[in-house]
Amino acid sequence: MSYRKILLNESEKPSHWYNIVADMPNKPQPPLNPKTMQPAGPDDLSPIFPMGLIQQEVSAEKYIEIPDEVQDIYNIWRPSPLYRARGLEKLLDAPVKIYYKYEGVSPSGSHKPNTAVPQAYYNKQEGVKKIVTETGAGQWGTALAFACGQLGLECEVYMVRISYDQKPYRKIMMNTFGANVHPSPSNRTQAGRNILAEDPDSPGSLGIAISEAIEMAVADETHKYALGSVLNHVLLHQTVIGQEAEKQLEMAGDYPDVIIAPLGGGSNFAGIAFPFIGKNITEGRKTRCIAVEPASCPKLTQGEFMYDYGDNAGYTPLLPMYTLGHNFRPAAIHAGGLRYHGASVLCSQLLKDNLIEAVALQQLECFEAGIKFARSEGIIAAPEATHAVAQVIREAEQAKKEGREKTILFNMCGHGFVDMKAYEDYFAGALSDHTFTGTQLKDSLEEVRALQP
Amino acid sequence: MSYRKILLNESEKPSHWYNIVADMPNKPQPPLNPKTMQPAGPDDLSPIFPMGLIQQEVSAEKYIEIPDEVQDIYNIWRPSPLYRARGLEKLLDAPVKIYYKYEGVSPSGSHKPNTAVPQAYYNKQEGVKKIVTETGAGQWGTALAFACGQLGLECEVYMVRISYDQKPYRKIMMNTFGANVHPSPSNRTQAGRNILAEDPDSPGSLGIAISEAIEMAVADETHKYALGSVLNHVLLHQTVIGQEAEKQLEMAGDYPDVIIAPLGGGSNFAGIAFPFIGKNITEGRKTRCIAVEPASCPKLTQGEFMYDYGDNAGYTPLLPMYTLGHNFRPAAIHAGGLRYHGASVLCSQLLKDNLIEAVALQQLECFEAGIKFARSEGIIAAPEATHAVAQVIREAEQAKKEGREKTILFNMCGHGFVDMKAYEDYFAGALSDHTFTGTQLKDSLEEVRALQP
């Protein structure tokens, strides 16, 4: 009987995170302090992040050791299984071998705890008592709530009001893990009160929630802030995914020709692809690494590489990245984790240097792929994750057309048990594909061009 | 670093299901045909079940081989991990080692696919094209939808109308796996039309849904019916859980003093406990096996052992079991899987013979235990599964009081990602404990006494 999955024991987990900066032929340009337009240093970040994470943010060391206490908590769900997609392969009937890492086995159901746990750990190391963050649909907030609970830290989450009201399940998951969740805008911060004074019924936005979280974090020196994607240290922590996959593929006697992952901010993609991109650079391997973005938020394929704020509110340093403009407002697709205006600095530099590829897909094709995946593999994927499946199907069909064999690896970054509303809308025919109005991208990009040094 | 989980490879799965009937000192009494009051034989069951399953239902063979095609689908999630509950142990600070099997890793998120897959398989073997079933909250329907999808069978599910309307996520999961789901009562059957004629707004009931499913199943000889608990063959299929656990505990150098599992119909409890009860009987082991039922549906602790219908509608043969009466209507607790009026024939006989124990717990204690479990172990448990955790905590506290060491094994039979409403109600203080009115149990039991041979 053919195996379906390859497991590793806890003792076979990677001992270090892999830092791709060490291997990049062109190092990323520095972030800039928007007031001085000078490179932002550790001091710019220390009010909101602990020094342990800031050191990782600016590190050029190739490997950074994973602390024992983090490994112990990783053991709750790591190493994650590597699946051989026998069911999907049979369905597609193409000359491809398809493997996927399944990150839905984590406590919050996605890859996010891979970074939430070390972030909570380094905060705790420096005496932080409470971590404050924002969350949109709730994946990141759930992961941080879990991590803080494990390490005995308080966790306070500002959740965009409209999600708080419309998607209560994620909020209750955060409560269950022990976090306090507030709808944003709230009366707890000046930023929130200002918004509510103008519009008591404000539905909120990620930008407002970030403002509230940062305001609360800087107000007390035992409080810090945390971010679930985009930053270098976040991408670093996710590299356990790709390192495990490499070991598991070796056990299967395989190596990937193509790696596929969705890209929102970039941590999901980085997690599975960076260790293999490193091998491309240092060992001359030729694995194609494809980032999949939604057609409604296509920063990699239609954005511009320039300095922009990492957040909608303009709180962060200016980051060199592919962006649609920090004021770009993507359509309200169900793949909430992919609705981010820019790509992380590291992913952006790699794309600029042609070390990765990018493709933008429409949501109907992605949901169709998700249904095929559920029926053939037994896993109901998060809407974000269906983007990877859709591209896998494209690659398989291409291979069939060309009669060329291919080994594909992708990141099944989360399950969709809390996202069934998305599938409901799909079955009801309530979803459509996306085309931009003529000026939508142009205007938001124009604004950012004016910020360049 | 101490390990947290013990994994098995696919090749280490049990090769056979374990049939406890072979080892029982007192064999269960036969089911009776309610019309003739004579033992019901295979002919009574053949209109609704395939012969492969009927043979298992009446088998006295100790081991029944698991077919290769079933094993191949089991490989999607089996063997399930055995966890050492390090977090919970630390929290409880008692002289206990706690292990649990985690069945939430299955495609539908509970132990139900363990039997759904072989049921679909034996139906397919005999040329069945479509399986019809009923579902309450949806766990069983989801499992059967998945199994039928894997084996290329059609699946039609009658879902109690009030759940269909109030809990749409499970319905959409079934659709995603490819099943057709109808709210019950429906216009598709005579049984449904009769109800709707009297009450067009009927919220439905499990009894009505069973009537509809059986009516559709017997109407076409290529259609059959399937049941997710109670019957001998269902309990048989679940024994993969306990057999895997035994092997995993052996790897840990341990053997359980106490086994704990929730009991609704009995398949969850049977799955983990039967292989160990077999060792108690044949090898003189002394493992205590405790079935946990909800205080609002206490058939094992307050029911009577007598012949009763297996369903509310009176379609099944009369079964010898602990029952509250087939017309008993339990309170609408969130642990929907435990709201069944009787206990399976096999579990009932074992309790009668003092080979297992039973305890009834209130729901507030169970949710409190569920919160502790989520925060310490990172798994949000289904409301049914919290009943096991609550009893584990009781056993640990008892061990602490007595200063006696204990090794506890329990079945974490499913995750609660689709049950967050239950936790929401708990946090909102909207749940309460249950006490019976004086006559509630008495009346429903009285009615059944009149049915005895």
GROMACS .gro file of N, CA, C and O in nm, chain A residues 1-5 7-10 68 71-73 75-79 83 107 146 149-150 168-169 172-173 175-178 371 374-380 415 417-418 420-421 423-424 427, chain B residues 1-5 7-10 68 71-73 75-79 83 107 146 149-150 168-169 172-173 175-178 371 374-380 415 417-418 420-421 423-424 427:
model
  376
    1MET      N    1   0.085  -0.120   0.000
    1MET     CA    2   0.000   0.000   0.000
    1MET      C    3   0.088   0.126   0.000
    1MET      O    4   0.188   0.131   0.072
    2SER      N    5   0.055   0.224  -0.081
    2SER     CA    6   0.136   0.346  -0.086
    2SER      C    7   0.107   0.433   0.035
    2SER      O    8  -0.008   0.449   0.074
    3TYR      N    9   0.209   0.491   0.091
    3TYR     CA   10   0.191   0.581   0.206
    3TYR      C   11   0.122   0.709   0.161
    3TYR      O   12   0.127   0.748   0.044
    4ARG      N   13   0.057   0.775   0.255
    4ARG     CA   14  -0.004   0.905   0.227
    4ARG      C   15   0.068   1.019   0.296
    4ARG      O   16   0.058   1.133   0.254
    5LYS      N   17   0.131   0.990   0.409
    5LYS     CA   18   0.193   1.100   0.481
    5LYS      C   19   0.325   1.057   0.542
    5LYS      O   20   0.345   0.939   0.575
    7LEU      N   21   0.578   1.137   0.854
    7LEU     CA   22   0.583   1.202   0.985
    7LEU      C   23   0.726   1.208   1.035
    7LEU      O   24   0.808   1.123   1.002
    8LEU      N   25   0.756   1.308   1.114
    8LEU     CA   26   0.882   1.314   1.186
    8LEU      C   27   0.851   1.309   1.335
    8LEU      O   28   0.744   1.352   1.377
    9ASN      N   29   0.945   1.260   1.413
    9ASN     CA   30   0.930   1.267   1.558
    9ASN      C   31   0.971   1.405   1.607
    9ASN      O   32   1.039   1.479   1.538
   10GLU      N   33   0.931   1.434   1.730
   10GLU     CA   34   0.963   1.565   1.788
   10GLU      C   35   1.113   1.591   1.790
   10GLU      O   36   1.158   1.704   1.770
   68ASP      N   37   1.490   2.616   2.381
   68ASP     CA   38   1.425   2.494   2.430
   68ASP      C   39   1.278   2.515   2.465
   68ASP      O   40   1.194   2.429   2.437
   71GLN      N   41   1.078   2.519   2.158
   71GLN     CA   42   1.069   2.383   2.102
   71GLN      C   43   0.966   2.300   2.179
   71GLN      O   44   0.890   2.222   2.121
   72ASP      N   45   0.964   2.317   2.310
   72ASP     CA   46   0.871   2.239   2.392
   72ASP      C   47   0.727   2.272   2.354
   72ASP      O   48   0.641   2.182   2.348
   73ILE      N   49   0.698   2.398   2.327
   73ILE     CA   50   0.560   2.434   2.288
   73ILE      C   51   0.535   2.394   2.142
   73ILE      O   52   0.426   2.347   2.108
   75ASN      N   53   0.626   2.137   2.017
   75ASN     CA   54   0.594   1.993   2.021
   75ASN      C   55   0.444   1.964   2.029
   75ASN      O   56   0.402   1.853   2.002
   76ILE      N   57   0.365   2.064   2.067
   76ILE     CA   58   0.220   2.041   2.071
   76ILE      C   59   0.168   2.003   1.932
   76ILE      O   60   0.076   1.922   1.920
   77TRP      N   61   0.227   2.060   1.828
   77TRP     CA   62   0.180   2.025   1.692
   77TRP      C   63   0.291   2.000   1.590
   77TRP      O   64   0.265   1.947   1.483
   78ARG      N   65   0.413   2.034   1.622
   78ARG     CA   66   0.521   2.015   1.527
   78ARG      C   67   0.598   1.887   1.557
   78ARG      O   68   0.600   1.846   1.672
   79PRO      N   69   0.668   1.829   1.462
   79PRO     CA   70   0.668   1.862   1.320
   79PRO      C   71   0.530   1.836   1.260
   79PRO      O   72   0.462   1.742   1.299
   83TYR      N   73   0.217   1.554   0.353
   83TYR     CA   74   0.127   1.462   0.282
   83TYR      C   75   0.171   1.443   0.138
   83TYR      O   76   0.214   1.538   0.072
  107PRO      N   77  -0.268   2.458   1.704
  107PRO     CA   78  -0.380   2.492   1.793
  107PRO      C   79  -0.478   2.593   1.733
  107PRO      O   80  -0.599   2.581   1.755
  146PHE      N   81  -0.315   3.189   2.201
  146PHE     CA   82  -0.264   3.058   2.240
  146PHE      C   83  -0.122   3.069   2.297
  146PHE      O   84  -0.091   3.016   2.404
  149GLY      N   85  -0.098   3.236   2.633
  149GLY     CA   86  -0.151   3.145   2.735
  149GLY      C   87  -0.047   3.042   2.776
  149GLY      O   88  -0.030   3.013   2.894
  150GLN      N   89   0.024   2.989   2.678
  150GLN     CA   90   0.125   2.888   2.709
  150GLN      C   91   0.238   2.945   2.794
  150GLN      O   92   0.298   2.876   2.875
  168PRO      N   93  -1.807   3.588   1.505
  168PRO     CA   94  -1.783   3.575   1.648
  168PRO      C   95  -1.699   3.453   1.687
  168PRO      O   96  -1.640   3.450   1.794
  169TYR      N   97  -1.691   3.351   1.600
  169TYR     CA   98  -1.622   3.228   1.640
  169TYR      C   99  -1.475   3.251   1.674
  169TYR      O  100  -1.422   3.195   1.770
  172ILE      N  101  -1.436   3.408   2.009
  172ILE     CA  102  -1.457   3.314   2.120
  172ILE      C  103  -1.337   3.220   2.133
  172ILE      O  104  -1.299   3.181   2.243
  173MET      N  105  -1.274   3.184   2.021
  173MET     CA  106  -1.152   3.103   2.030
  173MET      C  107  -1.045   3.178   2.109
  173MET      O  108  -0.977   3.120   2.193
  175ASN      N  109  -1.092   3.410   2.337
  175ASN     CA  110  -1.135   3.406   2.478
  175ASN      C  111  -1.102   3.271   2.540
  175ASN      O  112  -1.056   3.263   2.655
  176THR      N  113  -1.129   3.166   2.466
  176THR     CA  114  -1.106   3.032   2.519
  176THR      C  115  -0.958   3.011   2.552
  176THR      O  116  -0.924   2.948   2.651
  177PHE      N  117  -0.872   3.068   2.469
  177PHE     CA  118  -0.727   3.059   2.498
  177PHE      C  119  -0.684   3.160   2.604
  177PHE      O  120  -0.567   3.165   2.642
  178GLY      N  121  -0.777   3.246   2.648
  178GLY     CA  122  -0.745   3.334   2.761
  178GLY      C  123  -0.721   3.480   2.728
  178GLY      O  124  -0.684   3.558   2.816
  371ILE      N  125  -1.274   2.290  -0.339
  371ILE     CA  126  -1.374   2.181  -0.337
  371ILE      C  127  -1.309   2.052  -0.387
  371ILE      O  128  -1.327   1.945  -0.327
  374ALA      N  129  -1.091   1.921  -0.105
  374ALA     CA  130  -1.166   1.861   0.006
  374ALA      C  131  -1.214   1.721  -0.031
  374ALA      O  132  -1.204   1.628   0.048
  375ARG      N  133  -1.265   1.708  -0.153
  375ARG     CA  134  -1.322   1.578  -0.192
  375ARG      C  135  -1.216   1.473  -0.217
  375ARG      O  136  -1.239   1.354  -0.196
  376SER      N  137  -1.098   1.514  -0.263
  376SER     CA  138  -0.994   1.415  -0.293
  376SER      C  139  -0.902   1.390  -0.174
  376SER      O  140  -0.856   1.278  -0.154
  377GLU      N  141  -0.877   1.491  -0.092
  377GLU     CA  142  -0.779   1.478   0.017
  377GLU      C  143  -0.842   1.475   0.156
  377GLU      O  144  -0.774   1.449   0.255
  378GLY      N  145  -0.972   1.512   0.167
  378GLY     CA  146  -1.037   1.507   0.297
  378GLY      C  147  -1.008   1.626   0.386
  378GLY      O  148  -1.042   1.625   0.504
  379ILE      N  149  -0.945   1.730   0.333
  379ILE     CA  150  -0.915   1.849   0.414
  379ILE      C  151  -0.989   1.969   0.355
  379ILE      O  152  -0.976   1.999   0.236
  380ILE      N  153  -1.070   2.036   0.439
  380ILE     CA  154  -1.136   2.159   0.397
  380ILE      C  155  -1.039   2.273   0.424
  380ILE      O  156  -1.006   2.303   0.538
  415HIS      N  157  -0.670   2.509   0.796
  415HIS     CA  158  -0.800   2.451   0.764
  415HIS      C  159  -0.907   2.559   0.759
  415HIS      O  160  -0.886   2.672   0.805
  417PHE      N  161  -1.232   2.525   0.887
  417PHE     CA  162  -1.347   2.494   0.972
  417PHE      C  163  -1.418   2.619   1.024
  417PHE      O  164  -1.537   2.616   1.051
  418VAL      N  165  -1.341   2.726   1.041
  418VAL     CA  166  -1.402   2.849   1.092
  418VAL      C  167  -1.437   2.944   0.976
  418VAL      O  168  -1.477   3.057   0.997
  420MET      N  169  -1.644   2.843   0.705
  420MET     CA  170  -1.742   2.776   0.620
  420MET      C  171  -1.837   2.875   0.552
  420MET      O  172  -1.896   2.844   0.449
  421LYS      N  173  -1.850   2.994   0.610
  421LYS     CA  174  -1.932   3.097   0.546
  421LYS      C  175  -1.882   3.125   0.404
  421LYS      O  176  -1.961   3.151   0.313
  423TYR      N  177  -1.738   2.912   0.198
  423TYR     CA  178  -1.785   2.805   0.110
  423TYR      C  179  -1.935   2.818   0.085
  423TYR      O  180  -1.984   2.791  -0.024
  424GLU      N  181  -2.008   2.859   0.189
  424GLU     CA  182  -2.152   2.880   0.174
  424GLU      C  183  -2.179   2.983   0.064
  424GLU      O  184  -2.261   2.962  -0.025
  427PHE      N  185  -2.106   2.829  -0.278
  427PHE     CA  186  -2.212   2.739  -0.325
  427PHE      C  187  -2.338   2.818  -0.365
  427PHE      O  188  -2.411   2.777  -0.454
  454MET      N  189   1.457   1.720   2.676
  454MET     CA  190   1.319   1.771   2.669
  454MET      C  191   1.221   1.653   2.667
  454MET      O  192   1.243   1.553   2.602
  455SER      N  193   1.112   1.663   2.742
  455SER     CA  194   1.015   1.554   2.747
  455SER      C  195   0.927   1.559   2.623
  455SER      O  196   0.884   1.665   2.580
  456TYR      N  197   0.897   1.442   2.570
  456TYR     CA  198   0.811   1.437   2.452
  456TYR      C  199   0.668   1.474   2.491
  456TYR      O  200   0.628   1.462   2.607
  457ARG      N  201   0.590   1.519   2.391
  457ARG     CA  202   0.449   1.549   2.416
  457ARG      C  203   0.356   1.450   2.346
  457ARG      O  204   0.242   1.434   2.385
  458LYS      N  205   0.402   1.393   2.236
  458LYS     CA  206   0.311   1.305   2.162
  458LYS      C  207   0.388   1.186   2.107
  458LYS      O  208   0.507   1.195   2.078
  460LEU      N  209   0.380   0.914   1.800
  460LEU     CA  210   0.322   0.890   1.668
  460LEU      C  211   0.351   0.748   1.622
  460LEU      O  212   0.454   0.691   1.659
  461LEU      N  213   0.263   0.695   1.542
  461LEU     CA  214   0.290   0.569   1.473
  461LEU      C  215   0.291   0.597   1.324
  461LEU      O  216   0.225   0.689   1.277
  462ASN      N  217   0.365   0.516   1.250
  462ASN     CA  218   0.358   0.525   1.105
  462ASN      C  219   0.236   0.450   1.053
  462ASN      O  220   0.178   0.368   1.123
  463GLU      N  221   0.202   0.479   0.927
  463GLU     CA  222   0.084   0.416   0.868
  463GLU      C  223   0.094   0.263   0.871
  463GLU      O  224  -0.005   0.194   0.888
  521ASP      N  225  -0.792  -0.364   0.268
  521ASP     CA  226  -0.688  -0.272   0.221
  521ASP      C  227  -0.742  -0.135   0.180
  521ASP      O  228  -0.681  -0.032   0.208
  524GLN      N  229  -0.804   0.066   0.480
  524GLN     CA  230  -0.676   0.109   0.538
  524GLN      C  231  -0.617   0.226   0.461
  524GLN      O  232  -0.561   0.319   0.519
  525ASP      N  233  -0.631   0.220   0.330
  525ASP     CA  234  -0.575   0.328   0.247
  525ASP      C  235  -0.642   0.462   0.279
  525ASP      O  236  -0.575   0.565   0.285
  526ILE      N  237  -0.772   0.460   0.302
  526ILE     CA  238  -0.841   0.585   0.337
  526ILE      C  239  -0.813   0.622   0.482
  526ILE      O  240  -0.794   0.740   0.515
  528ASN      N  241  -0.546   0.599   0.615
  528ASN     CA  242  -0.413   0.664   0.615
  528ASN      C  243  -0.421   0.816   0.603
  528ASN      O  244  -0.323   0.885   0.632
  529ILE      N  245  -0.535   0.869   0.561
  529ILE     CA  246  -0.548   1.015   0.552
  529ILE      C  247  -0.527   1.078   0.690
  529ILE      O  248  -0.472   1.186   0.701
  530TRP      N  249  -0.572   1.009   0.794
  530TRP     CA  250  -0.553   1.066   0.929
  530TRP      C  251  -0.504   0.967   1.034
  530TRP      O  252  -0.461   1.007   1.142
  531ARG      N  253  -0.507   0.839   1.007
  531ARG     CA  254  -0.466   0.740   1.106
  531ARG      C  255  -0.322   0.696   1.080
  531ARG      O  256  -0.278   0.701   0.967
  532PRO      N  257  -0.250   0.646   1.180
  532PRO     CA  258  -0.287   0.642   1.320
  532PRO      C  259  -0.298   0.784   1.377
  532PRO      O  260  -0.221   0.871   1.338
  536TYR      N  261  -0.124   1.176   2.280
  536TYR     CA  262  -0.060   1.287   2.351
  536TYR      C  263  -0.035   1.252   2.496
  536TYR      O  264  -0.120   1.189   2.560
  560PRO      N  265  -1.079   1.397   0.895
  560PRO     CA  266  -1.137   1.495   0.801
  560PRO      C  267  -1.260   1.568   0.855
  560PRO      O  268  -1.276   1.687   0.830
  599PHE      N  269  -1.786   1.255   0.379
  599PHE     CA  270  -1.645   1.236   0.345
  599PHE      C  271  -1.620   1.095   0.292
  599PHE      O  272  -1.558   1.075   0.188
  602GLY      N  273  -1.767   1.023  -0.046
  602GLY     CA  274  -1.689   1.095  -0.148
  602GLY      C  275  -1.563   1.017  -0.184
  602GLY      O  276  -1.527   1.003  -0.301
  603GLN      N  277  -1.495   0.963  -0.083
  603GLN     CA  278  -1.373   0.888  -0.108
  603GLN      C  279  -1.399   0.762  -0.188
  603GLN      O  280  -1.316   0.720  -0.268
  621PRO      N  281  -2.552   2.624   1.021
  621PRO     CA  282  -2.529   2.598   0.878
  621PRO      C  283  -2.389   2.547   0.844
  621PRO      O  284  -2.369   2.487   0.739
  622TYR      N  285  -2.292   2.565   0.934
  622TYR     CA  286  -2.155   2.527   0.899
  622TYR      C  287  -2.142   2.378   0.869
  622TYR      O  288  -2.072   2.337   0.776
  625ILE      N  289  -2.272   2.293   0.532
  625ILE     CA  290  -2.183   2.333   0.423
  625ILE      C  291  -2.062   2.240   0.416
  625ILE      O  292  -2.013   2.209   0.308
  626MET      N  293  -2.016   2.191   0.531
  626MET     CA  294  -1.908   2.092   0.528
  626MET      C  295  -1.952   1.968   0.451
  626MET      O  296  -1.876   1.914   0.371
  628ASN      N  297  -2.181   1.953   0.216
  628ASN     CA  298  -2.185   1.991   0.074
  628ASN      C  299  -2.044   1.992   0.015
  628ASN      O  300  -2.022   1.946  -0.097
  629THR      N  301  -1.951   2.044   0.092
  629THR     CA  302  -1.813   2.053   0.043
  629THR      C  303  -1.758   1.914   0.015
  629THR      O  304  -1.686   1.894  -0.083
  630PHE      N  305  -1.794   1.817   0.097
  630PHE     CA  306  -1.749   1.679   0.073
  630PHE      C  307  -1.834   1.610  -0.033
  630PHE      O  308  -1.810   1.494  -0.067
  631GLY      N  309  -1.939   1.678  -0.081
  631GLY     CA  310  -2.013   1.624  -0.195
  631GLY      C  311  -2.150   1.567  -0.165
  631GLY      O  312  -2.214   1.510  -0.254
  824ILE      N  313  -1.217   2.462   2.910
  824ILE     CA  314  -1.136   2.584   2.908
  824ILE      C  315  -0.995   2.554   2.962
  824ILE      O  316  -0.895   2.595   2.904
  827ALA      N  317  -0.808   2.367   2.692
  827ALA     CA  318  -0.765   2.452   2.580
  827ALA      C  319  -0.642   2.533   2.619
  827ALA      O  320  -0.546   2.543   2.542
  828ARG      N  321  -0.644   2.589   2.739
  828ARG     CA  322  -0.534   2.676   2.779
  828ARG      C  323  -0.406   2.598   2.809
  828ARG      O  324  -0.297   2.648   2.788
  829SER      N  325  -0.420   2.476   2.856
  829SER     CA  326  -0.300   2.400   2.892
  829SER      C  327  -0.250   2.313   2.777
  829SER      O  328  -0.130   2.295   2.761
  830GLU      N  329  -0.340   2.262   2.694
  830GLU     CA  330  -0.301   2.168   2.588
  830GLU      C  331  -0.311   2.226   2.447
  830GLU      O  332  -0.265   2.164   2.351
  831GLY      N  333  -0.377   2.342   2.432
  831GLY     CA  334  -0.383   2.403   2.299
  831GLY      C  335  -0.490   2.345   2.208
  831GLY      O  336  -0.492   2.375   2.090
  832ILE      N  337  -0.576   2.261   2.261
  832ILE     CA  338  -0.682   2.201   2.179
  832ILE      C  339  -0.817   2.246   2.232
  832ILE      O  340  -0.847   2.229   2.351
  833ILE      N  341  -0.899   2.305   2.145
  833ILE     CA  342  -1.035   2.341   2.183
  833ILE      C  343  -1.122   2.220   2.155
  833ILE      O  344  -1.140   2.178   2.041
  868HIS      N  345  -1.253   1.796   1.789
  868HIS     CA  346  -1.228   1.938   1.818
  868HIS      C  347  -1.360   2.015   1.817
  868HIS      O  348  -1.462   1.966   1.768
  870PHE      N  349  -1.399   2.335   1.680
  870PHE     CA  350  -1.394   2.452   1.592
  870PHE      C  351  -1.532   2.490   1.536
  870PHE      O  352  -1.557   2.606   1.505
  871VAL      N  353  -1.618   2.389   1.518
  871VAL     CA  354  -1.750   2.418   1.463
  871VAL      C  355  -1.854   2.431   1.576
  871VAL      O  356  -1.973   2.442   1.552
  873MET      N  357  -1.813   2.662   1.843
  873MET     CA  358  -1.774   2.776   1.927
  873MET      C  359  -1.894   2.846   1.990
  873MET      O  360  -1.882   2.912   2.092
  874LYS      N  361  -2.012   2.827   1.929
  874LYS     CA  362  -2.133   2.884   1.989
  874LYS      C  363  -2.153   2.832   2.132
  874LYS      O  364  -2.200   2.905   2.220
  876TYR      N  365  -1.918   2.750   2.346
  876TYR     CA  366  -1.827   2.823   2.435
  876TYR      C  367  -1.877   2.966   2.455
  876TYR      O  368  -1.865   3.022   2.563
  877GLU      N  369  -1.932   3.024   2.347
  877GLU     CA  370  -1.986   3.159   2.358
  877GLU      C  371  -2.096   3.163   2.465
  877GLU      O  372  -2.097   3.251   2.552
  880PHE      N  373  -1.939   3.138   2.812
  880PHE     CA  374  -1.878   3.264   2.858
  880PHE      C  375  -1.986   3.368   2.892
  880PHE      O  376  -1.967   3.452   2.979
   0.00000   0.00000   0.00000
